[in-house]
mmCIF file of C-alpha atoms in Angstrom:
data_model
loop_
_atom_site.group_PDB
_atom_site.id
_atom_site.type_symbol
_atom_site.label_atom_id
_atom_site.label_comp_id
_atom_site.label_asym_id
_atom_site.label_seq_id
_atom_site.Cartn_x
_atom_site.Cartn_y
_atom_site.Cartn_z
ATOM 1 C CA UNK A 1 -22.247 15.292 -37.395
ATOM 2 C CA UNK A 2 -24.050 12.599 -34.994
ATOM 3 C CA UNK A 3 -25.403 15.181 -32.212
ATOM 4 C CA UNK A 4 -27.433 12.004 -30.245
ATOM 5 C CA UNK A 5 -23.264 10.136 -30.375
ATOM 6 C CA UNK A 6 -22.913 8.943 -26.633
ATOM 7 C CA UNK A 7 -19.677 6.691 -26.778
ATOM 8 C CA UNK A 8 -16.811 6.883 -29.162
ATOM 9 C CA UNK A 9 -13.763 4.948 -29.351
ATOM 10 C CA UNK A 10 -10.773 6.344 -31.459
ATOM 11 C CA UNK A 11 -8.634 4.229 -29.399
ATOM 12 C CA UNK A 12 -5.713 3.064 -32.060
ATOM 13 C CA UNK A 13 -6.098 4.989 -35.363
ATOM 14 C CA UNK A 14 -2.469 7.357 -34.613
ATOM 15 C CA UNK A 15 -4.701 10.514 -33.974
ATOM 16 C CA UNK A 16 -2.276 13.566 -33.024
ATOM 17 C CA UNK A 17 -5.068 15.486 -31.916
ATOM 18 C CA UNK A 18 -8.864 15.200 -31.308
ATOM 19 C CA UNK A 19 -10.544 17.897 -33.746
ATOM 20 C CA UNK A 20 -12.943 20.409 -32.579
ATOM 21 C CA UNK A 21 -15.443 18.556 -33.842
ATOM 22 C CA UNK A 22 -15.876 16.619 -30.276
ATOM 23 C CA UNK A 23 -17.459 20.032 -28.973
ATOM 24 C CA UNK A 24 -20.662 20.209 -30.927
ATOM 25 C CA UNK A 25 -21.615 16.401 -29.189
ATOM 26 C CA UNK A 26 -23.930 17.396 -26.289
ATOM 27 C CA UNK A 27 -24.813 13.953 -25.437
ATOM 28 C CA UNK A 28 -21.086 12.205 -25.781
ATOM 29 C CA UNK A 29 -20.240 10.385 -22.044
ATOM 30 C CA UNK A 30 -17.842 8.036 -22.978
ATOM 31 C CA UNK A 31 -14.229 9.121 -24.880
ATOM 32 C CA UNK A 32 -11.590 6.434 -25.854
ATOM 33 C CA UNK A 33 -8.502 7.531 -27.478
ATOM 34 C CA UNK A 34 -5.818 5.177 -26.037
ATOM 35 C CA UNK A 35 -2.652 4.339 -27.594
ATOM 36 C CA UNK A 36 -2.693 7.141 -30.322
ATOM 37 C CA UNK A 37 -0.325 10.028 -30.561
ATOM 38 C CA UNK A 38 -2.137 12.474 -28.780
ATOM 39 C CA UNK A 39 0.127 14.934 -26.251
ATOM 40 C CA UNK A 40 1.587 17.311 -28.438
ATOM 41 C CA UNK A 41 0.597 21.085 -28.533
ATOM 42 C CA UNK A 42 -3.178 21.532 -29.736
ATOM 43 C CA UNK A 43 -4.175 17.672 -29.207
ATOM 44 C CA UNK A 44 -7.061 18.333 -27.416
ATOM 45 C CA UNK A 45 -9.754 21.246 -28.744
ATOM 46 C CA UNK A 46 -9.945 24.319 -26.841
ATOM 47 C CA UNK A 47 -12.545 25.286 -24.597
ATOM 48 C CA UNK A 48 -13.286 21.500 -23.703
ATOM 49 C CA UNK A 49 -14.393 22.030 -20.318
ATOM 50 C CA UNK A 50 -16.631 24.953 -21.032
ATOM 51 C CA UNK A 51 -18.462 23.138 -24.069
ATOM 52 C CA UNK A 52 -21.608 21.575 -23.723
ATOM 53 C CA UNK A 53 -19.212 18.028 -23.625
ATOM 54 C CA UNK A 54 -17.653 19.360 -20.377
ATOM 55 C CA UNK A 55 -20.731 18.494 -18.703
ATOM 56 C CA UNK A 56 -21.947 15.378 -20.979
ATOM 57 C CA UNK A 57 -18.517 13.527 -20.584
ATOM 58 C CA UNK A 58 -18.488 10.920 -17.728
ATOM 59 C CA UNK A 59 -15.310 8.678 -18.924
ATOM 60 C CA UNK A 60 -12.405 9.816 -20.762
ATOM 61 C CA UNK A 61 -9.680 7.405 -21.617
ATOM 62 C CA UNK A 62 -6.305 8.742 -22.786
ATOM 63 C CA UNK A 63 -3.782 5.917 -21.664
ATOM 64 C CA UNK A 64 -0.968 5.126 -23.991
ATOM 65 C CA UNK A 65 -0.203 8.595 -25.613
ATOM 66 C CA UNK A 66 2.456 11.158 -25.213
ATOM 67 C CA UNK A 67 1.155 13.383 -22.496
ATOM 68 C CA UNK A 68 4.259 15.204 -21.050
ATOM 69 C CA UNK A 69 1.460 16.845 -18.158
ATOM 70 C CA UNK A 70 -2.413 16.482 -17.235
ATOM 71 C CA UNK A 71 -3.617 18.560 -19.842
ATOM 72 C CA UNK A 72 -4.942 21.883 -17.931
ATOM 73 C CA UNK A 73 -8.339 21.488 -20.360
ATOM 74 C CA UNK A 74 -9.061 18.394 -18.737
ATOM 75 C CA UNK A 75 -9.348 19.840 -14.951
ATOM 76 C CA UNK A 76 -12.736 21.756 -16.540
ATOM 77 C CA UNK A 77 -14.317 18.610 -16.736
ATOM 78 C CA UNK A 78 -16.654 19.252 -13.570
ATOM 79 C CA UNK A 79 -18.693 15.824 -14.457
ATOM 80 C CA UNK A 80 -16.134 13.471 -15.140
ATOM 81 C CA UNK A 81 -16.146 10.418 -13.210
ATOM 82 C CA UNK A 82 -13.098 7.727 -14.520
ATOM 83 C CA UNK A 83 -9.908 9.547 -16.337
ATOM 84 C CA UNK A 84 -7.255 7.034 -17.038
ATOM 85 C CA UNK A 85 -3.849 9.021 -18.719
ATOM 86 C CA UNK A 86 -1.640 5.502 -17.569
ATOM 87 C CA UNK A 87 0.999 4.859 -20.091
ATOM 88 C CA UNK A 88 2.149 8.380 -21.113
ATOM 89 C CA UNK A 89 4.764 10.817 -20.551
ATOM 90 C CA UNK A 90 3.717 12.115 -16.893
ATOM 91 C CA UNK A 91 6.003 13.956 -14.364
ATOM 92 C CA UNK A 92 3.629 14.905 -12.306
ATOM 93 C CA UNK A 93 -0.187 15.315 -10.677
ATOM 94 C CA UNK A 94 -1.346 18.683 -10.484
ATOM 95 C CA UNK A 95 -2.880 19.909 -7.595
ATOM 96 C CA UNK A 96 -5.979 21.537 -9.628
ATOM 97 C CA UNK A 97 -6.760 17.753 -9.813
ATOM 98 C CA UNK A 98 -9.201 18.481 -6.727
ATOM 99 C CA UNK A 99 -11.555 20.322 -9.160
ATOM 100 C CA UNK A 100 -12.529 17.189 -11.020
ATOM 101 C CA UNK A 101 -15.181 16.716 -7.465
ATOM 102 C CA UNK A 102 -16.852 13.689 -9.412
ATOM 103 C CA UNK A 103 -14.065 11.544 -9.941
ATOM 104 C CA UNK A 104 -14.243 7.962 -8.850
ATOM 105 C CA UNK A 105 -11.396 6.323 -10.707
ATOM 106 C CA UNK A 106 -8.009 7.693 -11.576
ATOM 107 C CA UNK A 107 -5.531 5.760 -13.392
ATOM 108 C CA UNK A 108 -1.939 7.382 -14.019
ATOM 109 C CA UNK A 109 -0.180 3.959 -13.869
ATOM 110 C CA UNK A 110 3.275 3.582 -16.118
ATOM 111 C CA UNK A 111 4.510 7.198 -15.870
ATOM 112 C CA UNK A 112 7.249 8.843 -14.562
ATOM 113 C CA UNK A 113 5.235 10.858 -11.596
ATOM 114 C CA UNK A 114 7.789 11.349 -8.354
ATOM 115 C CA UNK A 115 5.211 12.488 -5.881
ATOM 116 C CA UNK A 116 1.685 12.778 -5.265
ATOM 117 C CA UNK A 117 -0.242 16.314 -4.601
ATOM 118 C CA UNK A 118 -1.655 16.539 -1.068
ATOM 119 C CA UNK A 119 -4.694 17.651 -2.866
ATOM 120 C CA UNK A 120 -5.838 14.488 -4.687
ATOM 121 C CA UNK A 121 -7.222 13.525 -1.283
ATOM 122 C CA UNK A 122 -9.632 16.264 -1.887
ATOM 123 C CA UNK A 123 -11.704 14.198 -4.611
ATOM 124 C CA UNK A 124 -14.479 13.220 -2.360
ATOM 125 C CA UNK A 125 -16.169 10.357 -4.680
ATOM 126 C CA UNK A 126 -12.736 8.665 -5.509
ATOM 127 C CA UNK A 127 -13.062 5.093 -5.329
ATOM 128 C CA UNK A 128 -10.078 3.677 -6.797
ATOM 129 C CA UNK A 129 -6.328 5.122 -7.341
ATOM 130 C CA UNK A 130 -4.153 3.632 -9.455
ATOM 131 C CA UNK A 131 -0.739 4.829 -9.548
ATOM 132 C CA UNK A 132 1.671 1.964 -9.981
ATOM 133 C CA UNK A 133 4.836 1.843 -12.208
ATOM 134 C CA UNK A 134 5.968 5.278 -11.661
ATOM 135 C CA UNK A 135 8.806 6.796 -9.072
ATOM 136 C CA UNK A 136 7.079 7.748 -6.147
ATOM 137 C CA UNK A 137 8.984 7.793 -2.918
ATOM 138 C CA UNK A 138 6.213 8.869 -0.620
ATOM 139 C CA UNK A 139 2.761 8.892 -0.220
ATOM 140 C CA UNK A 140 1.173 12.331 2.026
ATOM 141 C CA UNK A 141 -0.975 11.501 4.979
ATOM 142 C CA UNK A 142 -3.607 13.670 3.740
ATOM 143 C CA UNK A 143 -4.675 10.643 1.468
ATOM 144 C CA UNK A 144 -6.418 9.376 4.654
ATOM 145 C CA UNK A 145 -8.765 11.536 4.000
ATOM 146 C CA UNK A 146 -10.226 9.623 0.659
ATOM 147 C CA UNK A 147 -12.599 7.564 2.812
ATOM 148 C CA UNK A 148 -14.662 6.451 -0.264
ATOM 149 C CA UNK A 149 -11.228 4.706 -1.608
ATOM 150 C CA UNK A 150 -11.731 1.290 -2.102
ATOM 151 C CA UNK A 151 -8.703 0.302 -4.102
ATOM 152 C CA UNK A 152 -5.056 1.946 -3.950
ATOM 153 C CA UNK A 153 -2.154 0.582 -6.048
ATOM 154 C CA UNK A 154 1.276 1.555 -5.820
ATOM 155 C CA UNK A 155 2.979 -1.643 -6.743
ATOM 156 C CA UNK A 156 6.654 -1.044 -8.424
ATOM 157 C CA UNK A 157 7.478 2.489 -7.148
ATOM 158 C CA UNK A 158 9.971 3.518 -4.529
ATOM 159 C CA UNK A 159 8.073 3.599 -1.288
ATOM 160 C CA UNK A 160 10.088 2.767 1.824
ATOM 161 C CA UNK A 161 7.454 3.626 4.105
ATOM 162 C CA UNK A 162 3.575 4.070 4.722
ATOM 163 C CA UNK A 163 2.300 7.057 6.966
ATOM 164 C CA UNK A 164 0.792 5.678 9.519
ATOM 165 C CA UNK A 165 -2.417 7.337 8.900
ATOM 166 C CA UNK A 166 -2.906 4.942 6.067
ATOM 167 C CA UNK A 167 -4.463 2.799 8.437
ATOM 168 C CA UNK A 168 -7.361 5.429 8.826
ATOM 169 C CA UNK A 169 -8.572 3.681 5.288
ATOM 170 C CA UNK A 170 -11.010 1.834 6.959
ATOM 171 C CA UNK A 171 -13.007 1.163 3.703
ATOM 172 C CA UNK A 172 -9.940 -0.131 2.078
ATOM 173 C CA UNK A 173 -10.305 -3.640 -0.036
ATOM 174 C CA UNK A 174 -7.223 -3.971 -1.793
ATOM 175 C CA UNK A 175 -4.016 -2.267 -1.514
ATOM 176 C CA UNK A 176 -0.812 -3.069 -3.940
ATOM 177 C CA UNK A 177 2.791 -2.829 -3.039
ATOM 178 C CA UNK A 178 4.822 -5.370 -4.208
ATOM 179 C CA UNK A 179 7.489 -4.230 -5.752
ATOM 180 C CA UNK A 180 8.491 -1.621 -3.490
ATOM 181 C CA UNK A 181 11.741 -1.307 -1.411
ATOM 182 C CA UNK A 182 9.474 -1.340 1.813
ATOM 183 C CA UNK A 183 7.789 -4.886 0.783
ATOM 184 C CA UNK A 184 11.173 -6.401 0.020
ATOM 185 C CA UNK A 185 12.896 -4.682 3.505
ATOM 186 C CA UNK A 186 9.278 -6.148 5.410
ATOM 187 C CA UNK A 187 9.214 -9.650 3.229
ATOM 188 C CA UNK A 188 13.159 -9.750 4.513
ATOM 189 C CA UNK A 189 12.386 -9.245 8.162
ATOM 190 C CA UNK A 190 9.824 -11.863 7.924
ATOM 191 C CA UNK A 191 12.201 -14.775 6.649
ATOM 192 C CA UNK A 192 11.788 -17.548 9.254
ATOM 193 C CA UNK A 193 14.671 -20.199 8.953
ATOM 194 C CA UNK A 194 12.910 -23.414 10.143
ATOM 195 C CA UNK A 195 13.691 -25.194 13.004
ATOM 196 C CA UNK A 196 16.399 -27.956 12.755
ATOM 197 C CA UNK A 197 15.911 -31.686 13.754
ATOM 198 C CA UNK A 198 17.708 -30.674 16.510
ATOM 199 C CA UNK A 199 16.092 -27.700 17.738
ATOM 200 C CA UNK A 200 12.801 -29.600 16.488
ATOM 201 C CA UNK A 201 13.810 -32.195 19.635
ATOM 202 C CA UNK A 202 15.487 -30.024 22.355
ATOM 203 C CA UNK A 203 11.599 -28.181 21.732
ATOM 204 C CA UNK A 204 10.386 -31.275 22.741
ATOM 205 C CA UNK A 205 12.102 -32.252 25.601
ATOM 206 C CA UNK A 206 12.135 -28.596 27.417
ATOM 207 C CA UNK A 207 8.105 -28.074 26.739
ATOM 208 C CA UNK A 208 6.961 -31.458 27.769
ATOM 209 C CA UNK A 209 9.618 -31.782 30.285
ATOM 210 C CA UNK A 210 10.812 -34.991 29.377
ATOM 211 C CA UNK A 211 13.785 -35.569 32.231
ATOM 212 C CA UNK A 212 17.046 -36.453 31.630
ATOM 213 C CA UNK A 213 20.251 -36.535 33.547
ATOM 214 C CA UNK A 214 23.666 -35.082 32.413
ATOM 215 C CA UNK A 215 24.759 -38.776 32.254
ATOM 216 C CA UNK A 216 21.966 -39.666 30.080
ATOM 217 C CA UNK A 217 23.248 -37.249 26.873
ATOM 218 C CA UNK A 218 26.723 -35.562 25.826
ATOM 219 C CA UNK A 219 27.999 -33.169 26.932
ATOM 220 C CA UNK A 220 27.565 -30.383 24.152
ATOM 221 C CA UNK A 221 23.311 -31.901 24.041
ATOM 222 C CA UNK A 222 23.546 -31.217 27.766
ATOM 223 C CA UNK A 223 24.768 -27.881 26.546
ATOM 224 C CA UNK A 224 22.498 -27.094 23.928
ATOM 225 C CA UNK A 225 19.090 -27.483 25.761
ATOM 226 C CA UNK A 226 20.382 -25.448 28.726
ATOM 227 C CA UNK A 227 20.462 -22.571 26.672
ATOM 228 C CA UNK A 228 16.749 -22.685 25.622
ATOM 229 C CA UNK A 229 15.120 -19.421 25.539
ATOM 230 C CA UNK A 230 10.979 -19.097 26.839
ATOM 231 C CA UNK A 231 8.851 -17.095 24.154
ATOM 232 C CA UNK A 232 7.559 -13.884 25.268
ATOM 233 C CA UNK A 233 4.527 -15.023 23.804
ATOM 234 C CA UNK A 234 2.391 -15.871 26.963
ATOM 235 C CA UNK A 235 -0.044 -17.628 25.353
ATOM 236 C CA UNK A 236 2.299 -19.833 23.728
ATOM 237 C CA UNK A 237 4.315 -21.016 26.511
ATOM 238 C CA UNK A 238 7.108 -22.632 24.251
ATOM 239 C CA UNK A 239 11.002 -22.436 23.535
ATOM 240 C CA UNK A 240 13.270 -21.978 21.144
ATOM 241 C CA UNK A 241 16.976 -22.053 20.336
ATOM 242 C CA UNK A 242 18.481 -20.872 17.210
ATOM 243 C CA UNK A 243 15.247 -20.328 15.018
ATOM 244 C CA UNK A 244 13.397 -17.192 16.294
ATOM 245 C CA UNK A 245 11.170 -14.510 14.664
ATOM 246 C CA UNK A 246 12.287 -10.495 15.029
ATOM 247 C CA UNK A 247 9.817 -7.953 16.278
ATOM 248 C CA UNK A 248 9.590 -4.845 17.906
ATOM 249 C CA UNK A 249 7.666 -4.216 20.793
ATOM 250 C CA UNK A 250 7.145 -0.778 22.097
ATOM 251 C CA UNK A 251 7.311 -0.419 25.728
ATOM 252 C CA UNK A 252 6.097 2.330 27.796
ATOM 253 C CA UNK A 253 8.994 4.447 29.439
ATOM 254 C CA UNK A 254 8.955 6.234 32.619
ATOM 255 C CA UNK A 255 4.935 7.323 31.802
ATOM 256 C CA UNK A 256 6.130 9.411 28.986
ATOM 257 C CA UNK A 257 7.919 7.639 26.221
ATOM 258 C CA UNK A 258 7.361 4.600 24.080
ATOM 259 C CA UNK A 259 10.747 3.540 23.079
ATOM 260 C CA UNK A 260 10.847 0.236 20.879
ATOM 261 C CA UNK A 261 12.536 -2.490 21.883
ATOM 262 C CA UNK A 262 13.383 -5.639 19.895
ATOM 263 C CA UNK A 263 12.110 -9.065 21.182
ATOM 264 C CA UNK A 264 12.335 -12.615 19.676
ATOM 265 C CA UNK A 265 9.544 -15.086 19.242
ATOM 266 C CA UNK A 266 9.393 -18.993 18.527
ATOM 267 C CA UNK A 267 7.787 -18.930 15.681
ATOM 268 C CA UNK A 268 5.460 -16.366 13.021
ATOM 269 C CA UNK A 269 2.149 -17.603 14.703
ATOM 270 C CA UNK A 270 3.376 -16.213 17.788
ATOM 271 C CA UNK A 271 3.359 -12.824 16.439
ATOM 272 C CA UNK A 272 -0.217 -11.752 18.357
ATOM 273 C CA UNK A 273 -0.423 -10.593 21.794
ATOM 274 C CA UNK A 274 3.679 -10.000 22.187
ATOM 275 C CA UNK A 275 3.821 -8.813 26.528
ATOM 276 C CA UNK A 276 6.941 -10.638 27.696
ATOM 277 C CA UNK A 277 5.731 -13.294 30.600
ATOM 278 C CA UNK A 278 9.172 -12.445 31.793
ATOM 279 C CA UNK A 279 8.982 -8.817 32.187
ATOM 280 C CA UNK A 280 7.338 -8.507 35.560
ATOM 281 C CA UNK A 281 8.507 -4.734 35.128
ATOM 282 C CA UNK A 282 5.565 -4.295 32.198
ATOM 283 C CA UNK A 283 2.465 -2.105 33.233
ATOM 284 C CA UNK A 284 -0.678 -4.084 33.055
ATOM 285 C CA UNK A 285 -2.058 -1.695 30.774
ATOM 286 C CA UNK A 286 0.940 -2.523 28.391
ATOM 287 C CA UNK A 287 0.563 -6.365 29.087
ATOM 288 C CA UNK A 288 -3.404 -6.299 28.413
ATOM 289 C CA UNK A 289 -3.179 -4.363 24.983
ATOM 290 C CA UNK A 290 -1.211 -4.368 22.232
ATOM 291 C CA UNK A 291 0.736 -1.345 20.498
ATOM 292 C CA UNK A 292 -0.341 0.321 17.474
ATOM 293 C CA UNK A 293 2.746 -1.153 15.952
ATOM 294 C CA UNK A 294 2.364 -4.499 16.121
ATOM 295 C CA UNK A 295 -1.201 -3.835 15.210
ATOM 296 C CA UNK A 296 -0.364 -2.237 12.238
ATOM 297 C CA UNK A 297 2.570 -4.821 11.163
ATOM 298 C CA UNK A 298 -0.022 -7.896 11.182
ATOM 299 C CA UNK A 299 -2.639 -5.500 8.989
ATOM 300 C CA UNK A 300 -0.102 -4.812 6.349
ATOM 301 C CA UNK A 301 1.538 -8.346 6.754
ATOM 302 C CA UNK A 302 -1.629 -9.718 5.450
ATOM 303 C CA UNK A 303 -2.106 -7.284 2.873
ATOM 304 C CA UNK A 304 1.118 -7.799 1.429
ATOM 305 C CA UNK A 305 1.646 -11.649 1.477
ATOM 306 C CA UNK A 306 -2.283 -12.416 1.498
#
């Protein structure tokens, strides 16, 4: 056969099953057989990982086949470093995935995978982890523990939350969401209805104090700007009426508890330093930093609408 091969690509050609034939190349890194029909019983040779090409083989790509599971012979491959099985027939990760110690990029995109193994954050090298267009409903804290990942994407699953210990990804560079029920619930919350010409003037009037007397407007105007509302914001100093931005703030409660309370802002700039100038009851600790949670909402406000 060609014992110096070191890349081959039978990506394409409807193979069913790769032929022992793989095993006697010592030198082979690089493996493509996407989109074939590889995934039935006996498509991959046995004894892969214990062949000299279980310690030769660096990339392996088996996306778009008819893998109904990680093939067990695959978990062998001690040296493998970028496995991409996206586009098959998968259920699930196995947790033996933490033996493949060299991995730096997993893709298992387009599957059917529900949850994710607490023991994929036990791949110490993994760099990027994708695992979008599948059904996952959660994602296990322990993946704060990948501090090498660079790139996560998760976009069109079922996530309705993030642990919060996502945030511990300080090395992070891109994360993917979209199409999530938690990025259309967040992108909801964050719908801002702009101000009307009216609101637009009664700003005006109550933040540069322009006077007037009740005779000078009717009676409903007169109305209207009396019930003007002073953003919490202190470093804004404005108003608003009708158009106001949602947030939580969590307040400290009698020492022990942090209970959140919901507050309304002027406008979505305001959304930075949020201690109430009208609260004289707030701690000065409280008032001089902010909470992990609003913290956390502007990170993954950027990260989702950039």
């Amino acid at each position: 056969w060609f014992p110096a091969l070191e890349v081959l690509d039978v990506s394409g050609t409807g193979l069913a099953e790769l032929g022992a034939e793989l095993l006697a190349l010592p030198r082979l890194h690089t493996l493509l057989a996407k989109n074939n029909r590889l995934g039935g019983p006996g498509s991959l040779p046995k004894g892969l990982g214990q062949a000299p090409l279980g310690r030769s083989l660096r990339v392996l790509n088996l996306s778009g086949n008819r893998f109904a599971e990680v093939p067990p012979a695959l978990l062998g491959l001690r040296g493998l470093q970028s496995l991409s099985l996206g586009g098959n027939r998968l259920h699930g990760i196995p947790p033996d995935i933490q033996e493949l110690r060299s991995l730096e990029f997993l893709y298992l995109g387009g599957n059917f995978i529900t949850s994710i193994p607490p023991e994929l954050a036990n791949l110490p090298s993994l760099s990027y982890l994708v695992l979008c267009d599948n059904k996952i409903q959660s994602i296990p804290p322990q993946l704060a523990q990948l501090h090498s990942l660079r790139s996560l994407s998760l976009h069109n699953n079922l996530l309705t939350y993030l642990p919060r210990e996502i945030l511990n990804l300080v090395h992070l560079e891109e994360l993917s969401l979209r199409g999530n029920p938690l990025v259309v619930r967040f992108v909801r919350d964050l719908t801002y209805n702009p101000p009307s010409l009216q609101e637009l003037a009664g700003r005006t009037i109550k933040t540069r104090n322009v006077p007037y007397a009740p005779s000078d407007l009717p009676e409903n105007l007169v109305r209207y700007l009396s019930l003007a509302s002073n953003c919490p914001n202190p470093k804004c100093g404005g108003v608003y009426f009708d158009s106001c931005v949602r947030q939580i703030k969590f307040v400290d409660f009698c020492g022990k508890y942090r209970i959140p309370l919901m507050h309304y802002l002027c406008s979505p700039e305001c959304s930075s330093p949020c201690s109430s100038a009208s609260q004289s009851s707030t701690s000065q600790s409280e008032s001089d930093s902010e909470d992990e949670a609003s913290v956390a909402a502007r990170r993954m406000q950027k990260v989702l609408l950039g």
